[in-house]
Short mmCIF file of C-alpha atoms in Angstrom, two decimals:
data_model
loop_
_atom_site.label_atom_id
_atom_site.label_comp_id
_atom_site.label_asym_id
_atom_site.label_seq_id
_atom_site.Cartn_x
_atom_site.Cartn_y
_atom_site.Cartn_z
CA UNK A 5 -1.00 14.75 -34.26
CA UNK A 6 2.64 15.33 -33.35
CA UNK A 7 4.57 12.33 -32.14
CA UNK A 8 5.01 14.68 -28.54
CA UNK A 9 1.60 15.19 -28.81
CA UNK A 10 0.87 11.33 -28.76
CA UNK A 11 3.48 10.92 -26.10
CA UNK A 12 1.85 13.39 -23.76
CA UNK A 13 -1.62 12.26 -23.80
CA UNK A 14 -0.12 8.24 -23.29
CA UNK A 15 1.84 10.16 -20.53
CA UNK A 16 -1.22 11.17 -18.37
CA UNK A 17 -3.53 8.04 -19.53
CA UNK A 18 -0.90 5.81 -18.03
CA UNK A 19 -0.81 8.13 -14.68
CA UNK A 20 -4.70 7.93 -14.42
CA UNK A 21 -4.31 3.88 -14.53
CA UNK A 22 -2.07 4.51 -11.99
CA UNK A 23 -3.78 6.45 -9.95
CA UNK A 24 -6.90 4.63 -9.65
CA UNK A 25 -5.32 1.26 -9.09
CA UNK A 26 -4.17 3.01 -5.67
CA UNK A 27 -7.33 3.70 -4.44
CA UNK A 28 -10.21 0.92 -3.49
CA UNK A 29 -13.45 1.57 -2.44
CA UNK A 30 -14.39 -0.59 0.68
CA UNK A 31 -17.38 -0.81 2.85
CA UNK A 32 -17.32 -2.03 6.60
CA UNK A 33 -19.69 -2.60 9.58
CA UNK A 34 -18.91 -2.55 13.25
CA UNK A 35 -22.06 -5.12 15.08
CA UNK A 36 -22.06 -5.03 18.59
CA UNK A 37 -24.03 -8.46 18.68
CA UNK A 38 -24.61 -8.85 22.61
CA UNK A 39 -23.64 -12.60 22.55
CA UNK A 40 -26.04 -13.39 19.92
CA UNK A 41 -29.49 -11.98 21.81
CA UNK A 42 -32.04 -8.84 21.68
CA UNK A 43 -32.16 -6.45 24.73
CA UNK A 44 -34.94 -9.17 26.07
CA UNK A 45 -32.05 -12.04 25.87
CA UNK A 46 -34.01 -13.83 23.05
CA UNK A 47 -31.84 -15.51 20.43
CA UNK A 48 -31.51 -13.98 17.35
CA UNK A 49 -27.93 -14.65 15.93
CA UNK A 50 -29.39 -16.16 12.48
CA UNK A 51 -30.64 -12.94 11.75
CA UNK A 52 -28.21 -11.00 12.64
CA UNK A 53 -25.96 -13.02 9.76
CA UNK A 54 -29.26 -12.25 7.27
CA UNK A 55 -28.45 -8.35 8.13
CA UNK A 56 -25.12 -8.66 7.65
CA UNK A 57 -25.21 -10.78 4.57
CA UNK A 58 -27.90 -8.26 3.24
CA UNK A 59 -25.71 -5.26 4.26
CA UNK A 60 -23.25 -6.05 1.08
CA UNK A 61 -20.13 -5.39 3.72
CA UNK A 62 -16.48 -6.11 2.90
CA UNK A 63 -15.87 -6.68 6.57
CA UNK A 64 -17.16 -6.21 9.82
CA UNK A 65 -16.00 -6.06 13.55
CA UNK A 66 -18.20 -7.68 16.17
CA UNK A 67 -18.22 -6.84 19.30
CA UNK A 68 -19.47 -9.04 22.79
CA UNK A 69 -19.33 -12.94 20.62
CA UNK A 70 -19.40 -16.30 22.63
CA UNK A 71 -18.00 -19.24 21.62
CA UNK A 72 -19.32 -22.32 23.09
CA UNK A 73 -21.41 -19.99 26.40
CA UNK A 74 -23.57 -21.61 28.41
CA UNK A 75 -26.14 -18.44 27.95
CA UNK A 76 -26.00 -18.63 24.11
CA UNK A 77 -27.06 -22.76 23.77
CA UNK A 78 -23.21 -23.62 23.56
CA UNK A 79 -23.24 -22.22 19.78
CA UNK A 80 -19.63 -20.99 18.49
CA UNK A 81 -21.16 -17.95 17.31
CA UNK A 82 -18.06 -17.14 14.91
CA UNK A 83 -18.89 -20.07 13.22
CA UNK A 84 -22.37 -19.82 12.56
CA UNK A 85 -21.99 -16.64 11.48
CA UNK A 86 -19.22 -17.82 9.00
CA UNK A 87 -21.91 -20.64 7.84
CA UNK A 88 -24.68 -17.95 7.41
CA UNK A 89 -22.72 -15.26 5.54
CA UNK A 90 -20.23 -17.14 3.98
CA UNK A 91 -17.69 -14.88 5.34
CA UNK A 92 -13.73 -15.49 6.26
CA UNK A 93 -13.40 -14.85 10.25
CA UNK A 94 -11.04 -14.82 13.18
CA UNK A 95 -12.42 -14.41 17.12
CA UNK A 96 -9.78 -13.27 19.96
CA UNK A 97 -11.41 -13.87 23.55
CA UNK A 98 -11.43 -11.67 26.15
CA UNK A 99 -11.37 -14.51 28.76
CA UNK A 100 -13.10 -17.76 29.19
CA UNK A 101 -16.81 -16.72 30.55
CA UNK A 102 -19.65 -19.67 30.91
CA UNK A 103 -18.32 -22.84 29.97
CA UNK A 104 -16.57 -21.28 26.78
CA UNK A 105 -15.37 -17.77 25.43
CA UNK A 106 -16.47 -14.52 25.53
CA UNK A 107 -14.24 -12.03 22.90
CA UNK A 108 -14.74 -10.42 19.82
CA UNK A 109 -14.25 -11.38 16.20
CA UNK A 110 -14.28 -10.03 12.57
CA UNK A 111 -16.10 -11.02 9.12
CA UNK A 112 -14.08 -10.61 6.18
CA UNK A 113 -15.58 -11.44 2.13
CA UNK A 114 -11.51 -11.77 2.05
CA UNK A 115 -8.90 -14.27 3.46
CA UNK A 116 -7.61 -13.35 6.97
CA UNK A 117 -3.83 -13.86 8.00
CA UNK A 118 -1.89 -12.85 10.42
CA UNK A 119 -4.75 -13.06 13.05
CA UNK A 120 -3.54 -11.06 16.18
CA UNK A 121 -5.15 -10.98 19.94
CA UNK A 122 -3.38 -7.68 21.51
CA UNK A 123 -4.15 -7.15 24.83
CA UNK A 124 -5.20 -3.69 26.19
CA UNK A 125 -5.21 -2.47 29.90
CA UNK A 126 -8.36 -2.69 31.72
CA UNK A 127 -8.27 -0.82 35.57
CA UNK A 128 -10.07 -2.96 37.71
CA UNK A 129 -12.51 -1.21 40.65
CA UNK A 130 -9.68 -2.34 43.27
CA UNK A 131 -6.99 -0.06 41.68
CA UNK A 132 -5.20 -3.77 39.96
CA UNK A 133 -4.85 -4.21 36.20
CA UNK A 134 -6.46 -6.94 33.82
CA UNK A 135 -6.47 -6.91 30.05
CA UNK A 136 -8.88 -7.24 27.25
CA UNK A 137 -8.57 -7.96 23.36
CA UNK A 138 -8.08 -6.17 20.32
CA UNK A 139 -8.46 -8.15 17.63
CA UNK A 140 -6.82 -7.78 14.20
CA UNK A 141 -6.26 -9.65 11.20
CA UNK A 142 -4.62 -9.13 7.22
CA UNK A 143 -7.49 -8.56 4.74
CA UNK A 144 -6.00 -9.45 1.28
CA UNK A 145 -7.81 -8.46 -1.61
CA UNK A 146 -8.47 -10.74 -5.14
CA UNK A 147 -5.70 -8.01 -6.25
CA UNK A 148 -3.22 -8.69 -3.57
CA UNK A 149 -3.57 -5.30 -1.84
CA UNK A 150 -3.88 -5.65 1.87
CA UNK A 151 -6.14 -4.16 3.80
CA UNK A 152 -5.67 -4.34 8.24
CA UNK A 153 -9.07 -4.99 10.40
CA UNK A 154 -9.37 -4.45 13.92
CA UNK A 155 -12.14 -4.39 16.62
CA UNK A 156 -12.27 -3.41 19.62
CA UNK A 157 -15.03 -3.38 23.07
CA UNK A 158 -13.27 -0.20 25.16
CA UNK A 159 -13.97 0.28 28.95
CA UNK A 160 -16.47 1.33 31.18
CA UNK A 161 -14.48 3.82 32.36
CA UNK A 162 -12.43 6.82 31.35
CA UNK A 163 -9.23 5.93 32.79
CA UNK A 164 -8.85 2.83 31.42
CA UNK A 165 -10.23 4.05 27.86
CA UNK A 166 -7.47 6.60 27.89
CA UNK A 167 -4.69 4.01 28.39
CA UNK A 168 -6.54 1.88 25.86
CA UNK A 169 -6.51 4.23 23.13
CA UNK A 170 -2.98 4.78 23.68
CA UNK A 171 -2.31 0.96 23.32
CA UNK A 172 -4.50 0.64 20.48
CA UNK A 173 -2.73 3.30 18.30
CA UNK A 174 0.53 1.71 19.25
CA UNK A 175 -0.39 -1.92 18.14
CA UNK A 176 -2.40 -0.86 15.06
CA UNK A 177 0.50 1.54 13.59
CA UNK A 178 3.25 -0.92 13.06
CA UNK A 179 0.72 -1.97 10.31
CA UNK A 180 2.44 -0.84 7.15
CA UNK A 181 -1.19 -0.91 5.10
CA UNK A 182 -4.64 0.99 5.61
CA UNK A 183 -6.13 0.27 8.72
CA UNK A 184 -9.96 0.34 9.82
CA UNK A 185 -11.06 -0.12 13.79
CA UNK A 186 -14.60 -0.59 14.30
CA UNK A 187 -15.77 -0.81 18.19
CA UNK A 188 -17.59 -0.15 20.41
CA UNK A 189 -16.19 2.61 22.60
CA UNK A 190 -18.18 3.21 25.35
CA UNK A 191 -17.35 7.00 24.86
CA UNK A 192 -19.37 9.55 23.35
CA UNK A 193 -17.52 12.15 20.54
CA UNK A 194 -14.96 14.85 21.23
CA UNK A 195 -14.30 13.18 24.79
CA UNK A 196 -10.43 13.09 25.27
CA UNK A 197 -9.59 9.57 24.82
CA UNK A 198 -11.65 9.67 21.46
CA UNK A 199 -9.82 12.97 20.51
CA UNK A 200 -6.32 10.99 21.61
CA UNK A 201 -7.95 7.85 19.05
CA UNK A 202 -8.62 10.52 16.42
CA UNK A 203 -4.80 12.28 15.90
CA UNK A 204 -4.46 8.88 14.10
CA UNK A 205 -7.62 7.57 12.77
CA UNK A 206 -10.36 9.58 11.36
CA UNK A 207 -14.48 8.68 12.24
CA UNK A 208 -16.23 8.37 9.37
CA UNK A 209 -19.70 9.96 11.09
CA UNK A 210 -19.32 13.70 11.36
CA UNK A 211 -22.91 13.74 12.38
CA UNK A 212 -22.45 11.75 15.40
CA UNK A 213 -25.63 9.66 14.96
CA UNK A 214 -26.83 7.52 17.80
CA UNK A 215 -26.31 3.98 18.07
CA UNK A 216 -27.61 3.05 21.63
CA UNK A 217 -29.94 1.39 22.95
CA UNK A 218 -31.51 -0.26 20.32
CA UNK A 219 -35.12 1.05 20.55
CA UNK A 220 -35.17 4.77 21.47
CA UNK A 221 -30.94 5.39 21.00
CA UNK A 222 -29.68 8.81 23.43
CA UNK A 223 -25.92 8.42 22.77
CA UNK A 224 -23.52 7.60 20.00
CA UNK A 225 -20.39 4.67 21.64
CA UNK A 226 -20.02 2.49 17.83
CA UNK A 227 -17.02 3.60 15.60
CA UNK A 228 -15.97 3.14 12.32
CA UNK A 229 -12.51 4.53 11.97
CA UNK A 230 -10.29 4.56 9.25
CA UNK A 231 -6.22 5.45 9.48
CA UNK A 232 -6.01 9.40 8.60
CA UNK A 233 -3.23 9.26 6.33
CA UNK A 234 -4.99 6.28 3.98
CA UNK A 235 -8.53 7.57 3.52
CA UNK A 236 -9.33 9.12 0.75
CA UNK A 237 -12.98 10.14 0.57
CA UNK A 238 -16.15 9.06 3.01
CA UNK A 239 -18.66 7.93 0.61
CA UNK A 240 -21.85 6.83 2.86
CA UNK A 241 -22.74 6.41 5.86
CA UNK A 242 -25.60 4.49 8.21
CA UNK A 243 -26.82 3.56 11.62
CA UNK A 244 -29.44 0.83 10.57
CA UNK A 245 -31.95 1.96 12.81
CA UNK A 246 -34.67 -0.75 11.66
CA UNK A 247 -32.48 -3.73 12.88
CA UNK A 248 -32.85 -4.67 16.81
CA UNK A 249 -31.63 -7.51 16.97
CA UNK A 250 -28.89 -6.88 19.55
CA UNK A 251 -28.97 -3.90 21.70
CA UNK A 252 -26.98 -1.69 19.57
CA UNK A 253 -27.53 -0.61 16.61
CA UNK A 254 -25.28 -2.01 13.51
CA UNK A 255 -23.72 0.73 11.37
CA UNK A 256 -22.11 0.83 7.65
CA UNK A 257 -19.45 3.09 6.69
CA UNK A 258 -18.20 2.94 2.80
CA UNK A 259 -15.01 4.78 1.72
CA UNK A 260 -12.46 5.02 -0.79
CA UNK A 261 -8.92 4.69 0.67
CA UNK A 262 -5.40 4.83 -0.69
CA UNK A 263 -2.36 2.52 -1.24
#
């Protein structure tokens, strides 16, 4: 073998090192946990962390979590689930609600930094404005890539979902790293504010499989979305239709995205 010959093939080994420290495979769940209770308002936060823990998730994005409610036995739900799963967290409230907080918070098998609680527009019935949170943190990885993780509980209604999406894609692009949003939307695919979400962030279901209510679901309103221009390839995808505990349905997304 030729000395140009041995540079050439060290040449393209070194560039396929390269290349696949760029990419990461990651895999995330978005949990609306309906303050810790089943559709009948019976606890069941502890095994909600068992499905999670099970679940082998990176992160995760909760949606509807009390801290400290009077309806959920006073139990800083963040925390417990942080006990249980052994998971890194961060909670931003939507507004103080019975006796404590009512928000939304994230899981992370990573350290969390840079813990953010946007606020997004919410219309209220009398024409007057209010706002709600989108929750974000820093994800570092044992390698020192970064990863962001947001979550999100969009609005009733359309107007205000369309101004929300708007907001969201403005506070999650000054991130200068891949970003996932996991949420519950309250909107069903291809309606416009989703279609506004998705010039930005791509859904990882294609099949638009149902996630609500629990028992017999009719409509699809939980996301996992990753940023367009960092995901690389969808590798799975799952609404875990055996676990009611809430009343939505947890889901699992795992993908390979790029640095």
């Amino acid at each position: 073998m030729t000395l140009h010959q041995i540079l050439i093939i060290g040449f393209f080994l070194i560039s396929s090192m390269v290349e696949a420290s760029e990419s990461l495979t990651l895999r995330v769940m978005s949990f609306n946990i309906h303050h810790g209770a089943d559709k009948l308002e019976r606890d069941r936060l502890d095994e909600m962390a068992y499905v999670i823990k099970e679940s082998g998730v990176d992160l995760v994005g909760l949606q509807e979590v009390d801290i400290g409610c009077n309806r959920s036995g006073k139990v800083d739900q963040i925390k417990r689930l942080a006990e249980l799963t052994g998971m890194h967290t961060a909670f931003a409230e939507h507004f103080a609600y019975d006796g404590g907080l009512y928000g939304q918070g994230l899981l992370s098998r990573y350290p969390l930094t840079n813990i953010k609680n946007d606020r997004i527009t919410l219309i209220k019935k009398d024409g007057t404005t209010d706002t709600r949170a989108l929750v974000s943190a820093v994800a570092t990885l044992p390698d020192g890539k970064k990863v962001t993780m947001a979550s999100v509980h969009m609005a009733l209604d359309q107007p205000s979902r369309m101004i929300q999406a708007r907001e969201i894609i403005n506070f999650l692009s000054e991130a200068e790293m891949p970003v996932v949003l996991a949420g519950d939307m309250n909107a069903e695919p291809r309606t416009e504010e989703l279609r506004l979400l998705e010039t930005k962030f791509t859904d990882l279901d294609a099949e638009n499989r149902l996630t609500f209510p629990v028992d017999i679901p009719v409509k699809k309103i939980d996301y996992i979305y990753v940023g367009t221009n960092r995901l690389e390839k969808i590798l799975s995808y799952q609404v875990l239709t055996e676990q009611k505990q809430s009343d939505h349905l947890p889901i699992v997304g795992e993908f390979n995205i790029s640095f």
